[in-house]
Amino acid sequence: MTGGRPRGALPWVALLLWGCGSAVIAAPPESTHPAEPANIESTVFLIGDAGAPAPDEPVLKALKRQVLADTALRVIVFLGDNVYNRGMPDSSNLSARREAERRLQAQMAIGLDTRTPTYFVPGNHDWGYMGVDGWGSIRRQGAYVEQHGEQLVRLLPRNGCPGPEVVDVGRGTRLIMLDTQWFVHEYAKPVDSTSGCATWTAKMVAESLGRAVASLKDSVDTVVTRRAVILGHHPMDTSGEHGGYFTWVDQFFPLRRFARWLWIPLPGIGSQEAIARRGGQTNQDMAGPLYEGMRRALDEVFKDNPPLVFAGGHDHNLQVQRGVHVKWVLVSGAGIYGHLNPVGINTSTRYAAAKSGFMRLDVLRDGRVRLGVITVDAVGKDDEAFALYLE
């Protein structure tokens, strides 16, 4: 990790009070009329951080039920951290390898069982938890998906390449997938032409991404304008832990991050960690220098051709935000029941909740796009907690 602790750290009492002051409630849900099924041309399901599912995972159960009930052209996208905690190990660790395969297969089965095109984008845990063997780990995951995915389930971008990878869905949607961990990874990764990647520098990624978005202006379809939906693990913005939000509980009982039952008060340690992460201690947080650099590079691409959506996971909650150079920023990182991080709100927030679930984008035949935020309870019952017509 890069970065360091800020100078002149405040006493832990002051930091604890700061945490209390920053705690906020979720934005209230907004209701909107659902689209008639006959009017939906395609649906994209967005679910992230689902890489440690229970044997009868409630969120995956609810997702499969919605996919089966959907009569439109449909696509599933898993937004990274597909295998907790350190990605796909090699076969020398047989028990860990078997469990990693089970976790990945539980997600793949939804696409395979419903015959729905399914895409996984890489996350930081898929890259060996950002470790030395990260590039090897993501390549092993890709090989497993390719071997067992029946050409219906794919990991994109492939082989640790940054992307972008483009998949057009129907007449209304262009999915553009990025491996955002490539930007912030601190160990070996594709950086030259010998990697077999189409792009291997940030400049090349930006130029290719810009072309993929700008070319939509030249669409010959006068009925529907295809919208760009950018997909990566690390979001462009977040009001969760990776954006610097920590509750007083996080700061007073920091060990609960590792085991929810560890109610051991360590206020000094927890508060120091919070302030350090706000200051850029890790490149997995928005304040980290590599993460900041990635966001600046993407903002530069998007400022002339704003995509409709940038969807990511990373924070374990559900967020809908108005963007700046992206029209809408979505965080859908709650794909395992109960695996949640607290979330705050900012001036751009339209919805934010520390609840398990996923999102869906319904692209209508008249060109409108409807977002639905689906929350899921412990037995797999789903509920649309928030909905909004994005255009």
Short mmCIF file of C-alpha atoms in Angstrom, two decimals:
data_model
loop_
_atom_site.label_atom_id
_atom_site.label_comp_id
_atom_site.label_asym_id
_atom_site.label_seq_id
_atom_site.Cartn_x
_atom_site.Cartn_y
_atom_site.Cartn_z
CA MET A 1 0.00 0.00 0.00
CA THR A 2 1.10 3.58 -0.55
CA GLY A 3 0.43 6.79 1.27
CA GLY A 4 0.91 7.57 4.95
CA ARG A 5 -0.72 8.84 8.11
CA PRO A 6 -1.42 12.55 8.34
CA ARG A 7 0.64 14.68 10.70
CA GLY A 8 -0.74 15.97 13.93
CA ALA A 9 -3.47 13.37 14.37
CA LEU A 10 -6.26 14.50 16.68
CA PRO A 11 -6.88 12.78 20.02
CA TRP A 12 -9.12 9.74 19.70
CA VAL A 13 -11.98 11.45 21.56
CA ALA A 14 -12.15 14.20 18.95
CA LEU A 15 -12.04 11.68 16.16
CA LEU A 16 -14.80 9.65 17.77
CA LEU A 17 -16.99 12.74 17.95
CA TRP A 18 -16.19 13.46 14.30
CA GLY A 19 -17.40 9.97 13.41
CA CYS A 20 -20.65 10.59 15.31
CA GLY A 21 -21.20 13.85 13.47
CA SER A 22 -20.70 12.25 10.07
CA ALA A 23 -23.25 9.48 10.63
CA VAL A 24 -26.34 10.06 8.50
CA ILE A 25 -29.46 8.17 7.59
CA ALA A 26 -30.13 6.75 4.15
CA ALA A 27 -31.88 8.90 1.60
CA PRO A 28 -35.60 8.07 1.41
CA PRO A 29 -36.79 5.87 -1.45
CA GLU A 30 -38.46 7.39 -4.46
CA SER A 31 -41.34 5.58 -6.14
CA THR A 32 -42.03 5.59 -9.84
CA HIS A 33 -44.38 3.61 -11.98
CA PRO A 34 -42.92 0.31 -13.24
CA ALA A 35 -42.60 -0.28 -16.95
CA GLU A 36 -44.94 -2.70 -18.65
CA PRO A 37 -43.02 -5.89 -19.50
CA ALA A 38 -44.02 -5.60 -23.16
CA ASN A 39 -42.37 -2.16 -23.30
CA ILE A 40 -38.98 -3.36 -22.02
CA GLU A 41 -36.45 -4.10 -24.76
CA SER A 42 -33.61 -5.28 -22.49
CA THR A 43 -32.67 -5.60 -18.83
CA VAL A 44 -29.20 -5.44 -17.30
CA PHE A 45 -28.89 -6.87 -13.79
CA LEU A 46 -26.05 -5.38 -11.71
CA ILE A 47 -24.70 -7.23 -8.67
CA GLY A 48 -21.32 -6.89 -7.00
CA ASP A 49 -19.15 -8.35 -4.25
CA ALA A 50 -20.99 -11.69 -4.29
CA GLY A 51 -17.82 -13.78 -3.95
CA ALA A 52 -18.60 -15.59 -0.69
CA PRO A 53 -22.17 -16.83 -1.13
CA ALA A 54 -23.83 -19.08 1.40
CA PRO A 55 -24.86 -22.52 0.07
CA ASP A 56 -28.42 -21.17 -0.30
CA GLU A 57 -27.50 -17.51 -0.79
CA PRO A 58 -30.64 -15.32 -0.45
CA VAL A 59 -29.43 -12.57 -2.80
CA LEU A 60 -28.52 -15.00 -5.58
CA LYS A 61 -31.85 -16.77 -5.07
CA ALA A 62 -33.72 -13.48 -5.54
CA LEU A 63 -31.62 -12.55 -8.56
CA LYS A 64 -32.32 -15.86 -10.26
CA ARG A 65 -36.04 -15.50 -9.64
CA GLN A 66 -36.09 -12.04 -11.24
CA VAL A 67 -34.03 -13.20 -14.20
CA LEU A 68 -36.42 -16.10 -14.81
CA ALA A 69 -39.43 -13.79 -14.59
CA ASP A 70 -37.98 -11.31 -17.08
CA THR A 71 -39.25 -11.70 -20.63
CA ALA A 72 -36.96 -9.09 -22.18
CA LEU A 73 -33.48 -9.54 -23.60
CA ARG A 74 -31.46 -9.87 -20.42
CA VAL A 75 -27.85 -9.70 -19.24
CA ILE A 76 -26.25 -10.23 -15.82
CA VAL A 77 -23.09 -8.38 -14.75
CA PHE A 78 -21.15 -9.29 -11.60
CA LEU A 79 -19.21 -6.19 -10.59
CA GLY A 80 -16.07 -7.73 -9.13
CA ASP A 81 -14.86 -9.46 -5.98
CA ASN A 82 -16.24 -12.62 -7.49
CA VAL A 83 -14.08 -14.86 -5.26
CA TYR A 84 -13.33 -13.80 -1.70
CA ASN A 85 -10.91 -13.45 -0.09
CA ARG A 86 -7.84 -13.86 -2.29
CA GLY A 87 -9.25 -14.81 -5.65
CA MET A 88 -8.66 -18.15 -7.38
CA PRO A 89 -5.75 -20.08 -5.83
CA ASP A 90 -3.73 -22.58 -7.82
CA SER A 91 -4.37 -26.30 -7.54
CA SER A 92 -1.60 -26.85 -4.99
CA ASN A 93 -4.00 -25.74 -2.25
CA LEU A 94 -6.76 -28.23 -2.93
CA SER A 95 -9.25 -27.25 -0.21
CA ALA A 96 -8.98 -23.52 -0.90
CA ARG A 97 -9.25 -24.16 -4.64
CA ARG A 98 -12.41 -26.24 -4.21
CA GLU A 99 -14.05 -23.56 -2.08
CA ALA A 100 -13.11 -20.83 -4.57
CA GLU A 101 -14.63 -22.89 -7.38
CA ARG A 102 -17.82 -23.40 -5.36
CA ARG A 103 -18.14 -19.66 -4.75
CA LEU A 104 -17.64 -18.79 -8.40
CA GLN A 105 -19.86 -21.60 -9.65
CA ALA A 106 -22.74 -20.45 -7.43
CA GLN A 107 -22.75 -17.16 -9.34
CA MET A 108 -22.11 -18.67 -12.75
CA ALA A 109 -25.03 -21.07 -12.26
CA ILE A 110 -27.56 -18.26 -12.52
CA GLY A 111 -26.51 -17.44 -16.06
CA LEU A 112 -26.06 -21.08 -17.03
CA ASP A 113 -29.37 -22.26 -15.55
CA THR A 114 -31.37 -19.41 -17.08
CA ARG A 115 -29.37 -19.29 -20.36
CA THR A 116 -28.61 -15.63 -19.76
CA PRO A 117 -25.42 -13.95 -21.02
CA THR A 118 -23.37 -13.22 -17.90
CA TYR A 119 -20.24 -11.13 -17.45
CA PHE A 120 -17.84 -10.90 -14.53
CA VAL A 121 -15.56 -7.88 -14.17
CA PRO A 122 -12.49 -8.24 -11.93
CA GLY A 123 -12.24 -6.77 -8.45
CA ASN A 124 -9.37 -6.23 -6.04
CA HIS A 125 -10.02 -9.50 -4.19
CA ASP A 126 -9.97 -11.35 -7.52
CA TRP A 127 -6.43 -10.00 -7.99
CA GLY A 128 -5.19 -12.04 -5.02
CA TYR A 129 -6.43 -9.39 -2.58
CA MET A 130 -4.18 -6.83 -4.30
CA GLY A 131 -1.20 -9.10 -3.65
CA VAL A 132 2.00 -10.16 -5.39
CA ASP A 133 0.24 -13.05 -7.17
CA GLY A 134 -2.68 -10.87 -8.23
CA TRP A 135 -2.09 -11.15 -11.96
CA GLY A 136 -1.82 -14.92 -11.69
CA SER A 137 -5.00 -15.09 -9.61
CA ILE A 138 -7.15 -13.17 -12.09
CA ARG A 139 -5.83 -15.25 -14.98
CA ARG A 140 -6.74 -18.44 -13.12
CA GLN A 141 -10.25 -17.14 -12.52
CA GLY A 142 -10.60 -16.26 -16.19
CA ALA A 143 -9.42 -19.71 -17.24
CA TYR A 144 -11.97 -21.37 -14.95
CA VAL A 145 -14.83 -19.23 -16.28
CA GLU A 146 -13.79 -19.90 -19.87
CA GLN A 147 -13.61 -23.65 -19.22
CA HIS A 148 -16.99 -23.92 -17.45
CA GLY A 149 -18.95 -20.98 -18.83
CA GLU A 150 -20.24 -22.68 -21.99
CA GLN A 151 -19.47 -19.45 -23.92
CA LEU A 152 -22.43 -17.94 -22.07
CA VAL A 153 -20.50 -16.75 -18.99
CA ARG A 154 -17.33 -14.69 -19.49
CA LEU A 155 -14.78 -12.74 -17.47
CA LEU A 156 -14.08 -9.37 -19.12
CA PRO A 157 -11.57 -7.84 -19.51
CA ARG A 158 -9.44 -10.97 -19.86
CA ASN A 159 -5.99 -11.91 -18.52
CA GLY A 160 -5.51 -8.87 -16.31
CA CYS A 161 -5.82 -6.50 -19.26
CA PRO A 162 -7.37 -3.13 -18.39
CA GLY A 163 -9.88 -3.05 -21.27
CA PRO A 164 -12.19 -1.59 -22.33
CA GLU A 165 -14.30 -4.49 -23.56
CA VAL A 166 -17.49 -3.56 -25.42
CA VAL A 167 -20.72 -5.57 -25.54
CA ASP A 168 -23.81 -4.12 -27.22
CA VAL A 169 -27.15 -5.25 -25.84
CA GLY A 170 -30.18 -4.78 -28.07
CA ARG A 171 -30.60 -1.39 -29.69
CA GLY A 172 -30.43 0.69 -26.53
CA THR A 173 -27.37 -0.25 -24.49
CA ARG A 174 -23.61 -0.42 -24.86
CA LEU A 175 -21.83 -2.13 -21.96
CA ILE A 176 -18.19 -1.05 -21.61
CA MET A 177 -16.21 -3.11 -19.12
CA LEU A 178 -13.00 -2.08 -17.37
CA ASP A 179 -10.62 -3.87 -15.03
CA THR A 180 -10.26 -1.00 -12.57
CA GLN A 181 -7.89 -3.00 -10.35
CA TRP A 182 -5.33 -2.76 -13.15
CA PHE A 183 -5.16 1.00 -12.54
CA VAL A 184 -4.48 0.68 -8.81
CA HIS A 185 -2.55 -2.60 -8.63
CA GLU A 186 0.90 -2.16 -7.13
CA TYR A 187 2.54 -5.39 -8.31
CA ALA A 188 3.03 -7.15 -11.66
CA LYS A 189 0.41 -6.48 -14.33
CA PRO A 190 0.27 -6.03 -18.12
CA VAL A 191 2.35 -2.96 -18.97
CA ASP A 192 3.75 -3.61 -22.46
CA SER A 193 3.02 -5.24 -25.79
CA THR A 194 4.25 -8.66 -24.65
CA SER A 195 1.13 -9.07 -22.45
CA GLY A 196 -1.15 -9.75 -25.39
CA CYS A 197 -3.46 -6.92 -24.28
CA ALA A 198 -4.91 -4.46 -26.77
CA THR A 199 -4.12 -1.64 -24.32
CA TRP A 200 -1.41 -1.53 -21.63
CA THR A 201 -1.05 2.13 -20.61
CA ALA A 202 -3.53 4.50 -19.02
CA LYS A 203 -3.35 6.70 -22.13
CA MET A 204 -4.21 3.79 -24.41
CA VAL A 205 -7.13 2.80 -22.19
CA ALA A 206 -8.45 6.36 -22.19
CA GLU A 207 -8.20 6.68 -25.97
CA SER A 208 -9.96 3.36 -26.56
CA LEU A 209 -12.63 4.15 -24.00
CA GLY A 210 -13.19 7.56 -25.52
CA ARG A 211 -13.75 6.02 -28.95
CA ALA A 212 -16.20 3.47 -27.55
CA VAL A 213 -18.31 6.22 -25.97
CA ALA A 214 -17.99 8.87 -28.68
CA SER A 215 -18.92 6.48 -31.48
CA LEU A 216 -22.45 6.28 -30.09
CA LYS A 217 -23.03 9.79 -31.44
CA ASP A 218 -22.79 8.33 -34.93
CA SER A 219 -25.64 5.85 -34.43
CA VAL A 220 -27.83 5.51 -37.50
CA ASP A 221 -30.79 4.38 -35.40
CA THR A 222 -33.17 7.35 -35.30
CA VAL A 223 -35.61 5.65 -32.92
CA VAL A 224 -33.32 4.78 -30.01
CA THR A 225 -29.97 6.28 -29.05
CA ARG A 226 -27.70 3.64 -27.57
CA ARG A 227 -26.59 4.54 -24.03
CA ALA A 228 -23.14 3.87 -22.61
CA VAL A 229 -23.03 1.94 -19.34
CA ILE A 230 -19.51 1.74 -17.92
CA LEU A 231 -18.84 -1.24 -15.65
CA GLY A 232 -15.92 -1.65 -13.26
CA HIS A 233 -15.35 -2.71 -9.67
CA HIS A 234 -14.10 0.59 -8.21
CA PRO A 235 -16.84 3.26 -8.41
CA MET A 236 -16.27 6.80 -9.61
CA ASP A 237 -17.75 8.06 -6.35
CA THR A 238 -18.96 6.52 -3.10
CA SER A 239 -20.21 7.62 0.29
CA GLY A 240 -19.17 4.35 1.87
CA GLU A 241 -16.01 3.20 3.61
CA HIS A 242 -13.90 3.56 0.46
CA GLY A 243 -15.05 7.17 0.21
CA GLY A 244 -14.00 7.91 3.79
CA TYR A 245 -17.24 7.28 5.67
CA PHE A 246 -16.87 5.57 9.05
CA THR A 247 -19.46 5.49 11.82
CA TRP A 248 -18.61 5.88 15.51
CA VAL A 249 -19.08 2.11 15.84
CA ASP A 250 -16.39 1.54 13.18
CA GLN A 251 -14.02 3.80 15.06
CA PHE A 252 -14.74 2.57 18.57
CA PHE A 253 -14.89 -1.15 17.72
CA PRO A 254 -12.58 -1.55 14.66
CA LEU A 255 -12.18 -5.34 15.05
CA ARG A 256 -15.81 -5.82 14.02
CA ARG A 257 -14.61 -5.34 10.44
CA PHE A 258 -13.05 -8.81 10.73
CA ALA A 259 -15.67 -10.53 12.93
CA ARG A 260 -19.00 -8.92 13.79
CA TRP A 261 -18.93 -10.34 17.32
CA LEU A 262 -15.63 -8.69 18.29
CA TRP A 263 -17.03 -5.89 20.46
CA ILE A 264 -13.62 -4.92 21.83
CA PRO A 265 -13.27 -1.14 22.27
CA LEU A 266 -10.14 0.21 20.59
CA PRO A 267 -11.13 3.83 19.95
CA GLY A 268 -7.62 5.18 19.42
CA ILE A 269 -6.69 2.54 16.85
CA GLY A 270 -10.03 2.69 15.03
CA SER A 271 -10.07 6.48 14.81
CA GLN A 272 -6.46 6.65 13.64
CA GLU A 273 -7.27 4.16 10.89
CA ALA A 274 -10.26 6.22 9.79
CA ILE A 275 -8.27 9.44 9.50
CA ALA A 276 -5.40 7.65 7.76
CA ARG A 277 -7.69 6.15 5.15
CA ARG A 278 -9.34 9.52 4.56
CA GLY A 279 -5.84 10.79 3.90
CA GLY A 280 -5.01 8.22 1.22
CA GLN A 281 -3.34 5.40 3.16
CA THR A 282 -4.53 2.78 0.65
CA ASN A 283 -5.07 2.84 -3.09
CA GLN A 284 -8.30 0.90 -2.57
CA ASP A 285 -9.86 4.12 -1.23
CA MET A 286 -10.81 7.12 -3.34
CA ALA A 287 -8.24 9.23 -1.48
CA GLY A 288 -5.42 6.90 -2.53
CA PRO A 289 -3.10 8.43 -5.16
CA LEU A 290 -3.58 5.68 -7.77
CA TYR A 291 -7.37 5.65 -7.30
CA GLU A 292 -7.42 9.44 -7.61
CA GLY A 293 -5.35 9.19 -10.77
CA MET A 294 -7.76 6.67 -12.28
CA ARG A 295 -10.75 8.89 -11.53
CA ARG A 296 -9.06 11.93 -13.08
CA ALA A 297 -8.19 9.97 -16.22
CA LEU A 298 -11.73 8.68 -16.61
CA ASP A 299 -13.25 12.09 -15.90
CA GLU A 300 -11.13 13.53 -18.69
CA VAL A 301 -12.53 10.93 -21.09
CA PHE A 302 -16.13 11.45 -20.02
CA LYS A 303 -16.31 15.25 -19.84
CA ASP A 304 -17.13 15.62 -23.55
CA ASN A 305 -19.25 12.46 -23.85
CA PRO A 306 -20.87 11.68 -20.49
CA PRO A 307 -22.02 8.06 -20.21
CA LEU A 308 -25.45 7.42 -18.78
CA VAL A 309 -24.13 5.20 -15.99
CA PHE A 310 -20.91 4.18 -14.27
CA ALA A 311 -21.70 1.13 -12.14
CA GLY A 312 -19.35 -0.44 -9.61
CA GLY A 313 -19.27 -2.36 -6.37
CA HIS A 314 -16.39 -2.29 -3.84
CA ASP A 315 -18.45 -0.76 -1.03
CA HIS A 316 -20.89 -3.29 0.39
CA ASN A 317 -24.09 -1.28 0.11
CA LEU A 318 -26.45 0.20 -2.48
CA GLN A 319 -26.04 3.78 -3.71
CA VAL A 320 -27.49 5.98 -6.45
CA GLN A 321 -25.73 9.29 -7.05
CA ARG A 322 -25.89 12.07 -9.60
CA GLY A 323 -22.54 12.26 -11.34
CA VAL A 324 -20.46 15.10 -12.73
CA HIS A 325 -18.95 13.79 -15.97
CA VAL A 326 -21.04 10.63 -15.67
CA LYS A 327 -24.77 11.20 -15.51
CA TRP A 328 -25.39 8.56 -12.84
CA VAL A 329 -23.03 6.72 -10.49
CA LEU A 330 -24.30 3.40 -9.12
CA VAL A 331 -22.75 1.33 -6.34
CA SER A 332 -24.17 -2.20 -6.23
CA GLY A 333 -21.83 -4.08 -3.93
CA ALA A 334 -24.26 -5.90 -1.65
CA GLY A 335 -24.47 -9.28 -3.36
CA ILE A 336 -24.08 -11.37 -0.18
CA TYR A 337 -26.76 -11.22 2.49
CA GLY A 338 -25.50 -9.39 5.59
CA HIS A 339 -22.06 -8.59 4.14
CA LEU A 340 -22.52 -4.84 4.48
CA ASN A 341 -20.66 -1.61 5.21
CA PRO A 342 -22.27 1.58 6.57
CA VAL A 343 -23.03 4.29 4.06
CA GLY A 344 -23.54 8.04 4.31
CA ILE A 345 -25.04 10.52 1.90
CA ASN A 346 -23.69 13.54 0.08
CA THR A 347 -25.26 16.31 -1.98
CA SER A 348 -25.39 14.02 -5.03
CA THR A 349 -27.08 11.08 -3.29
CA ARG A 350 -30.52 10.03 -4.43
CA TYR A 351 -30.55 6.73 -2.55
CA ALA A 352 -28.16 5.02 -0.16
CA ALA A 353 -28.74 2.05 2.12
CA ALA A 354 -26.64 -0.58 3.88
CA LYS A 355 -28.91 -3.36 2.65
CA SER A 356 -28.27 -6.52 0.67
CA GLY A 357 -29.46 -6.71 -2.91
CA PHE A 358 -28.78 -5.70 -6.50
CA MET A 359 -29.93 -3.31 -9.23
CA ARG A 360 -31.57 -3.60 -12.61
CA LEU A 361 -31.60 -1.28 -15.62
CA ASP A 362 -34.67 -1.69 -17.81
CA VAL A 363 -34.19 -0.16 -21.27
CA LEU A 364 -37.57 0.65 -22.78
CA ARG A 365 -38.45 0.45 -26.44
CA ASP A 366 -39.08 4.22 -26.47
CA GLY A 367 -35.50 4.86 -25.28
CA ARG A 368 -36.15 5.58 -21.61
CA VAL A 369 -34.08 3.79 -18.98
CA ARG A 370 -35.55 2.79 -15.63
CA LEU A 371 -33.38 1.95 -12.63
CA GLY A 372 -34.69 -0.34 -9.93
CA VAL A 373 -32.87 -0.94 -6.63
CA ILE A 374 -33.82 -4.34 -5.23
CA THR A 375 -33.26 -5.19 -1.55
CA VAL A 376 -33.30 -8.79 -0.33
CA ASP A 377 -34.06 -10.23 3.11
CA ALA A 378 -32.68 -13.30 4.88
CA VAL A 379 -34.99 -15.75 3.12
CA GLY A 380 -34.53 -14.30 -0.36
CA LYS A 381 -37.63 -12.14 -0.54
CA ASP A 382 -37.00 -9.16 -2.78
CA ASP A 383 -38.46 -5.68 -2.67
CA GLU A 384 -37.96 -2.69 -4.95
CA ALA A 385 -36.76 -0.09 -2.46
CA PHE A 386 -36.09 2.68 -4.96
CA ALA A 387 -36.78 3.39 -8.61
CA LEU A 388 -35.96 6.22 -10.99
CA TYR A 389 -36.20 6.91 -14.70
CA LEU A 390 -32.64 7.93 -15.56
CA GLU A 391 -33.68 9.32 -18.93
#
